[in-house]
Amino acid sequence: LFPQGQLLAKSWSSLFGGQSGAALRGPIYSFNGRNVLRDPLWPHQLAWHGSTLRGGHARRWDCQGWRSSGTAQGMAAALGEGRLLAGRRHNCSTP
């Protein structure tokens, strides 16, 4: 069985409000029920968002128009760091 009812954040706005968004709580599961923070199939554990720290569109860093042969970069947050909108640029080819 998959765990249900675990609080990830107090509200939708708390995920994105303020500097870098809310601190994430608890595990995060993929659609097929894998805990992405512990599963070896998720080696990079990134949340791709293409946003600035305040939730605006990071136009140059959103992977829009990405092609597999390109070197474009997009903003992604490391899930283990606990801040959804914090992030660094990562190559859009990163799985």
Short mmCIF file of N, CA, C and O in Angstrom, two decimals:
data_model
loop_
_atom_site.label_atom_id
_atom_site.label_comp_id
_atom_site.label_asym_id
_atom_site.label_seq_id
_atom_site.Cartn_x
_atom_site.Cartn_y
_atom_site.Cartn_z
N LEU A 1 0.82 -1.19 0.00
CA LEU A 1 0.00 0.00 0.00
C LEU A 1 0.87 1.25 0.00
O LEU A 1 1.93 1.28 0.60
N PHE A 2 0.38 2.28 -0.63
CA PHE A 2 1.08 3.56 -0.66
C PHE A 2 0.62 4.41 0.51
O PHE A 2 -0.58 4.47 0.80
N PRO A 3 1.54 5.08 1.19
CA PRO A 3 1.13 5.98 2.28
C PRO A 3 0.25 7.10 1.74
O PRO A 3 0.47 7.61 0.66
N GLN A 4 -0.75 7.45 2.49
CA GLN A 4 -1.63 8.53 2.09
C GLN A 4 -1.85 9.45 3.28
O GLN A 4 -1.69 9.07 4.43
N GLY A 5 -2.24 10.67 2.97
CA GLY A 5 -2.59 11.60 4.02
C GLY A 5 -1.41 12.25 4.71
O GLY A 5 -1.57 12.85 5.76
N GLN A 6 -0.21 12.15 4.14
CA GLN A 6 0.94 12.80 4.74
C GLN A 6 1.01 14.24 4.27
O GLN A 6 0.87 14.53 3.09
N LEU A 7 1.23 15.14 5.21
CA LEU A 7 1.27 16.57 4.92
C LEU A 7 2.59 16.94 4.25
O LEU A 7 3.66 16.72 4.80
N LEU A 8 2.49 17.48 3.05
CA LEU A 8 3.67 17.95 2.33
C LEU A 8 3.94 19.41 2.66
O LEU A 8 5.07 19.82 2.85
N ALA A 9 2.89 20.21 2.74
CA ALA A 9 2.99 21.63 3.10
C ALA A 9 1.64 22.04 3.69
O ALA A 9 0.63 21.38 3.45
N LYS A 10 1.63 23.12 4.43
CA LYS A 10 0.40 23.57 5.07
C LYS A 10 -0.64 24.09 4.09
O LYS A 10 -1.83 24.00 4.33
N SER A 11 -0.20 24.67 2.97
CA SER A 11 -1.13 25.18 1.97
C SER A 11 -0.41 25.27 0.63
O SER A 11 0.82 25.21 0.56
N TRP A 12 -1.21 25.42 -0.43
CA TRP A 12 -0.64 25.59 -1.77
C TRP A 12 0.27 26.81 -1.81
O TRP A 12 1.38 26.77 -2.32
N SER A 13 -0.20 27.91 -1.25
CA SER A 13 0.60 29.13 -1.30
C SER A 13 1.88 29.00 -0.47
O SER A 13 2.87 29.63 -0.79
N SER A 14 1.87 28.18 0.57
CA SER A 14 3.09 28.03 1.37
C SER A 14 4.18 27.29 0.61
O SER A 14 5.35 27.39 0.94
N LEU A 15 3.80 26.53 -0.43
CA LEU A 15 4.81 25.87 -1.25
C LEU A 15 5.64 26.87 -2.03
O LEU A 15 6.80 26.64 -2.33
N PHE A 16 5.01 28.00 -2.38
CA PHE A 16 5.66 28.94 -3.27
C PHE A 16 5.88 30.32 -2.67
O PHE A 16 6.57 31.13 -3.27
N GLY A 17 5.32 30.62 -1.54
CA GLY A 17 5.44 31.95 -0.95
C GLY A 17 6.78 32.19 -0.31
O GLY A 17 7.46 31.27 0.13
N GLY A 18 7.18 33.44 -0.28
CA GLY A 18 8.42 33.82 0.40
C GLY A 18 9.66 33.37 -0.33
O GLY A 18 9.62 32.85 -1.43
N GLN A 19 10.75 33.55 0.31
CA GLN A 19 12.05 33.20 -0.28
C GLN A 19 12.19 31.69 -0.41
O GLN A 19 12.22 30.99 0.58
N SER A 20 12.22 31.18 -1.60
CA SER A 20 12.46 29.78 -1.94
C SER A 20 11.32 28.84 -1.61
O SER A 20 11.46 27.64 -1.71
N GLY A 21 10.19 29.32 -1.18
CA GLY A 21 9.06 28.44 -0.90
C GLY A 21 9.17 27.74 0.43
O GLY A 21 10.07 27.97 1.22
N ALA A 22 8.23 26.88 0.70
CA ALA A 22 8.14 26.20 1.98
C ALA A 22 9.14 25.06 2.08
O ALA A 22 9.54 24.48 1.09
N ALA A 23 9.50 24.74 3.30
CA ALA A 23 10.29 23.54 3.54
C ALA A 23 9.36 22.34 3.34
O ALA A 23 8.28 22.29 3.91
N LEU A 24 9.76 21.42 2.49
CA LEU A 24 8.92 20.25 2.23
C LEU A 24 9.00 19.29 3.40
O LEU A 24 10.05 19.11 4.00
N ARG A 25 7.89 18.65 3.70
CA ARG A 25 7.82 17.70 4.80
C ARG A 25 7.48 16.32 4.26
O ARG A 25 6.64 16.18 3.41
N GLY A 26 8.11 15.31 4.81
CA GLY A 26 7.76 13.93 4.46
C GLY A 26 8.30 13.49 3.13
O GLY A 26 8.93 14.24 2.39
N PRO A 27 8.04 12.21 2.80
CA PRO A 27 8.52 11.67 1.53
C PRO A 27 7.72 12.20 0.35
O PRO A 27 6.61 12.69 0.51
N ILE A 28 8.31 12.09 -0.83
CA ILE A 28 7.65 12.49 -2.07
C ILE A 28 7.62 11.26 -2.96
O ILE A 28 8.66 10.62 -3.18
N TYR A 29 6.43 10.92 -3.46
CA TYR A 29 6.27 9.70 -4.24
C TYR A 29 6.02 10.01 -5.71
O TYR A 29 5.32 10.96 -6.04
N SER A 30 6.60 9.17 -6.57
CA SER A 30 6.33 9.26 -7.99
C SER A 30 4.93 8.69 -8.25
O SER A 30 4.31 8.11 -7.36
N PHE A 31 4.46 8.85 -9.48
CA PHE A 31 3.13 8.34 -9.81
C PHE A 31 3.03 6.83 -9.68
O PHE A 31 1.95 6.29 -9.50
N ASN A 32 4.15 6.13 -9.76
CA ASN A 32 4.10 4.67 -9.60
C ASN A 32 4.45 4.24 -8.17
O ASN A 32 4.73 3.07 -7.92
N GLY A 33 4.42 5.19 -7.23
CA GLY A 33 4.56 4.87 -5.82
C GLY A 33 5.97 4.77 -5.28
O GLY A 33 6.17 4.36 -4.15
N ARG A 34 6.96 5.16 -6.04
CA ARG A 34 8.35 5.11 -5.56
C ARG A 34 8.67 6.37 -4.76
O ARG A 34 8.31 7.47 -5.16
N ASN A 35 9.39 6.19 -3.66
CA ASN A 35 9.85 7.32 -2.85
C ASN A 35 11.06 7.92 -3.58
O ASN A 35 12.15 7.34 -3.54
N VAL A 36 10.89 9.05 -4.22
CA VAL A 36 11.96 9.62 -5.06
C VAL A 36 13.17 10.07 -4.26
O VAL A 36 14.24 10.24 -4.81
N LEU A 37 13.02 10.26 -2.96
CA LEU A 37 14.17 10.67 -2.14
C LEU A 37 15.07 9.49 -1.77
O LEU A 37 16.19 9.69 -1.34
N ARG A 38 14.56 8.26 -1.95
CA ARG A 38 15.34 7.08 -1.56
C ARG A 38 15.54 6.08 -2.69
O ARG A 38 16.38 5.21 -2.58
N ASP A 39 14.78 6.18 -3.74
CA ASP A 39 14.81 5.19 -4.80
C ASP A 39 16.01 5.41 -5.73
O ASP A 39 16.23 6.53 -6.19
N PRO A 40 16.79 4.36 -6.02
CA PRO A 40 17.96 4.52 -6.89
C PRO A 40 17.61 4.87 -8.33
O PRO A 40 18.48 5.32 -9.08
N LEU A 41 16.35 4.69 -8.73
CA LEU A 41 15.94 5.08 -10.08
C LEU A 41 15.81 6.59 -10.22
O LEU A 41 15.60 7.09 -11.32
N TRP A 42 15.92 7.32 -9.12
CA TRP A 42 15.86 8.79 -9.12
C TRP A 42 17.21 9.33 -8.62
O TRP A 42 17.29 9.91 -7.55
N PRO A 43 18.29 9.16 -9.38
CA PRO A 43 19.61 9.54 -8.88
C PRO A 43 19.80 11.04 -8.65
O PRO A 43 20.58 11.44 -7.80
N HIS A 44 19.09 11.89 -9.39
CA HIS A 44 19.29 13.33 -9.25
C HIS A 44 18.28 13.98 -8.32
O HIS A 44 18.51 15.06 -7.81
N GLN A 45 17.14 13.39 -8.12
CA GLN A 45 16.12 13.86 -7.19
C GLN A 45 15.83 15.36 -7.34
O GLN A 45 15.92 16.13 -6.41
N LEU A 46 15.47 15.73 -8.55
CA LEU A 46 15.22 17.13 -8.87
C LEU A 46 13.75 17.39 -9.13
O LEU A 46 13.04 16.54 -9.68
N ALA A 47 13.30 18.56 -8.75
CA ALA A 47 11.97 19.05 -9.13
C ALA A 47 12.20 20.16 -10.14
O ALA A 47 12.68 21.24 -9.79
N TRP A 48 11.89 19.89 -11.39
CA TRP A 48 12.06 20.88 -12.44
C TRP A 48 10.94 21.90 -12.34
O TRP A 48 9.77 21.54 -12.30
N HIS A 49 11.29 23.19 -12.32
CA HIS A 49 10.24 24.19 -12.17
C HIS A 49 10.38 25.39 -13.09
O HIS A 49 9.40 26.05 -13.38
N GLY A 50 11.55 25.74 -13.54
CA GLY A 50 11.72 26.86 -14.46
C GLY A 50 11.28 28.19 -13.87
O GLY A 50 10.84 29.08 -14.59
N SER A 51 11.41 28.33 -12.55
CA SER A 51 10.95 29.54 -11.86
C SER A 51 12.09 30.24 -11.14
O SER A 51 13.11 29.64 -10.81
N THR A 52 11.86 31.50 -10.85
CA THR A 52 12.78 32.26 -10.01
C THR A 52 12.50 31.89 -8.54
O THR A 52 11.52 31.19 -8.24
N LEU A 53 13.32 32.39 -7.63
CA LEU A 53 13.12 32.12 -6.20
C LEU A 53 11.77 32.60 -5.70
O LEU A 53 11.22 32.06 -4.75
N ARG A 54 11.23 33.61 -6.34
CA ARG A 54 9.93 34.16 -5.91
C ARG A 54 8.75 33.60 -6.71
O ARG A 54 7.63 34.07 -6.57
N GLY A 55 9.00 32.63 -7.57
CA GLY A 55 7.92 31.98 -8.30
C GLY A 55 7.61 32.54 -9.66
O GLY A 55 6.69 32.09 -10.32
N GLY A 56 8.38 33.53 -10.11
CA GLY A 56 8.19 34.07 -11.46
C GLY A 56 8.81 33.15 -12.50
O GLY A 56 9.57 32.23 -12.18
N HIS A 57 8.50 33.40 -13.74
CA HIS A 57 9.03 32.60 -14.84
C HIS A 57 10.49 32.95 -15.09
O HIS A 57 10.82 34.09 -15.38
N ALA A 58 11.37 31.97 -14.99
CA ALA A 58 12.79 32.16 -15.29
C ALA A 58 12.96 31.94 -16.79
O ALA A 58 13.30 30.85 -17.25
N ARG A 59 12.70 32.95 -17.57
CA ARG A 59 12.60 32.83 -19.03
C ARG A 59 13.79 32.17 -19.70
O ARG A 59 13.63 31.39 -20.61
N ARG A 60 14.97 32.46 -19.26
CA ARG A 60 16.16 31.89 -19.90
C ARG A 60 16.45 30.48 -19.39
O ARG A 60 17.27 29.78 -19.96
N TRP A 61 15.82 30.08 -18.31
CA TRP A 61 16.17 28.82 -17.66
C TRP A 61 14.95 27.93 -17.44
O TRP A 61 14.75 27.38 -16.37
N ASP A 62 14.13 27.74 -18.47
CA ASP A 62 12.92 26.93 -18.29
C ASP A 62 12.86 25.68 -19.18
O ASP A 62 11.88 24.97 -19.19
N CYS A 63 13.89 25.40 -19.93
CA CYS A 63 13.97 24.24 -20.84
C CYS A 63 12.94 24.29 -21.96
O CYS A 63 12.77 23.31 -22.68
N GLN A 64 12.26 25.41 -22.12
CA GLN A 64 11.31 25.53 -23.23
C GLN A 64 12.09 25.46 -24.53
O GLN A 64 13.11 26.10 -24.70
N GLY A 65 11.59 24.68 -25.44
CA GLY A 65 12.26 24.53 -26.73
C GLY A 65 13.46 23.61 -26.68
O GLY A 65 14.23 23.52 -27.63
N TRP A 66 13.64 22.90 -25.59
CA TRP A 66 14.77 22.00 -25.43
C TRP A 66 14.76 20.90 -26.48
O TRP A 66 13.72 20.39 -26.86
N ARG A 67 15.93 20.55 -26.96
CA ARG A 67 16.11 19.42 -27.88
C ARG A 67 17.21 18.54 -27.29
O ARG A 67 18.13 19.03 -26.64
N SER A 68 17.12 17.24 -27.52
CA SER A 68 18.06 16.30 -26.91
C SER A 68 19.51 16.59 -27.30
O SER A 68 20.43 16.25 -26.56
N SER A 69 19.73 17.21 -28.44
CA SER A 69 21.09 17.51 -28.87
C SER A 69 21.58 18.85 -28.33
O SER A 69 22.73 19.22 -28.55
N GLY A 70 20.73 19.57 -27.62
CA GLY A 70 21.09 20.92 -27.15
C GLY A 70 21.79 20.93 -25.81
O GLY A 70 21.93 19.91 -25.13
N THR A 71 22.21 22.11 -25.42
CA THR A 71 22.90 22.29 -24.14
C THR A 71 22.12 23.25 -23.24
O THR A 71 22.69 23.84 -22.33
N ALA A 72 20.81 23.38 -23.48
CA ALA A 72 19.99 24.30 -22.69
C ALA A 72 20.00 23.90 -21.21
O ALA A 72 20.18 22.73 -20.86
N GLN A 73 19.80 24.90 -20.36
CA GLN A 73 19.72 24.67 -18.93
C GLN A 73 18.38 25.17 -18.40
O GLN A 73 17.80 26.11 -18.93
N GLY A 74 17.92 24.52 -17.34
CA GLY A 74 16.67 24.91 -16.70
C GLY A 74 16.83 24.91 -15.20
O GLY A 74 17.75 24.29 -14.65
N MET A 75 15.94 25.60 -14.52
CA MET A 75 15.98 25.67 -13.06
C MET A 75 15.31 24.44 -12.46
O MET A 75 14.20 24.06 -12.85
N ALA A 76 15.99 23.83 -11.51
CA ALA A 76 15.46 22.66 -10.81
C ALA A 76 15.95 22.72 -9.37
O ALA A 76 17.05 23.20 -9.09
N ALA A 77 15.12 22.25 -8.47
CA ALA A 77 15.46 22.21 -7.05
C ALA A 77 15.78 20.79 -6.64
O ALA A 77 15.11 19.84 -7.05
N ALA A 78 16.80 20.64 -5.82
CA ALA A 78 17.11 19.33 -5.24
C ALA A 78 16.10 19.05 -4.14
O ALA A 78 15.98 19.82 -3.19
N LEU A 79 15.32 18.00 -4.30
CA LEU A 79 14.25 17.70 -3.35
C LEU A 79 14.76 17.47 -1.94
O LEU A 79 14.11 17.81 -0.97
N GLY A 80 15.93 16.91 -1.78
CA GLY A 80 16.49 16.64 -0.46
C GLY A 80 16.85 17.89 0.32
O GLY A 80 17.02 17.85 1.53
N GLU A 81 16.96 19.03 -0.36
CA GLU A 81 17.28 20.29 0.32
C GLU A 81 16.06 20.91 0.97
O GLU A 81 16.17 21.81 1.77
N GLY A 82 14.86 20.47 0.57
CA GLY A 82 13.64 20.90 1.23
C GLY A 82 13.06 22.24 0.83
O GLY A 82 12.14 22.73 1.47
N ARG A 83 13.55 22.87 -0.21
CA ARG A 83 12.99 24.14 -0.68
C ARG A 83 12.59 23.99 -2.13
O ARG A 83 13.43 23.81 -3.00
N LEU A 84 11.30 24.08 -2.40
CA LEU A 84 10.79 23.77 -3.73
C LEU A 84 11.26 24.73 -4.81
O LEU A 84 11.60 24.31 -5.90
N LEU A 85 11.31 26.02 -4.54
CA LEU A 85 11.71 26.97 -5.57
C LEU A 85 13.18 27.36 -5.51
O LEU A 85 13.66 28.08 -6.37
N ALA A 86 13.88 26.89 -4.50
CA ALA A 86 15.32 27.09 -4.52
C ALA A 86 15.83 26.25 -5.67
O ALA A 86 15.21 25.28 -6.07
N GLY A 87 16.90 26.60 -6.23
CA GLY A 87 17.38 25.77 -7.31
C GLY A 87 18.59 26.34 -7.99
O GLY A 87 19.02 27.45 -7.72
N ARG A 88 19.10 25.51 -8.84
CA ARG A 88 20.24 25.88 -9.65
C ARG A 88 19.94 25.46 -11.07
O ARG A 88 19.04 24.67 -11.33
N ARG A 89 20.74 25.96 -11.97
CA ARG A 89 20.58 25.56 -13.37
C ARG A 89 21.17 24.17 -13.56
O ARG A 89 22.23 23.86 -13.06
N HIS A 90 20.41 23.35 -14.26
CA HIS A 90 20.83 22.01 -14.61
C HIS A 90 20.62 21.83 -16.10
O HIS A 90 19.69 22.40 -16.67
N ASN A 91 21.44 21.02 -16.71
CA ASN A 91 21.28 20.73 -18.13
C ASN A 91 19.91 20.10 -18.34
O ASN A 91 19.51 19.21 -17.59
N CYS A 92 19.18 20.56 -19.32
CA CYS A 92 17.82 20.06 -19.57
C CYS A 92 17.82 18.58 -19.96
O CYS A 92 16.76 17.95 -19.94
N SER A 93 18.97 18.02 -20.29
CA SER A 93 19.06 16.60 -20.62
C SER A 93 19.17 15.72 -19.38
O SER A 93 19.14 14.51 -19.51
N THR A 94 19.33 16.30 -18.21
CA THR A 94 19.46 15.52 -16.98
C THR A 94 18.17 14.76 -16.73
O THR A 94 17.10 15.35 -16.69
N PRO A 95 18.25 13.44 -16.54
CA PRO A 95 17.02 12.68 -16.31
C PRO A 95 16.40 12.97 -14.95
O PRO A 95 17.08 13.34 -14.03
#
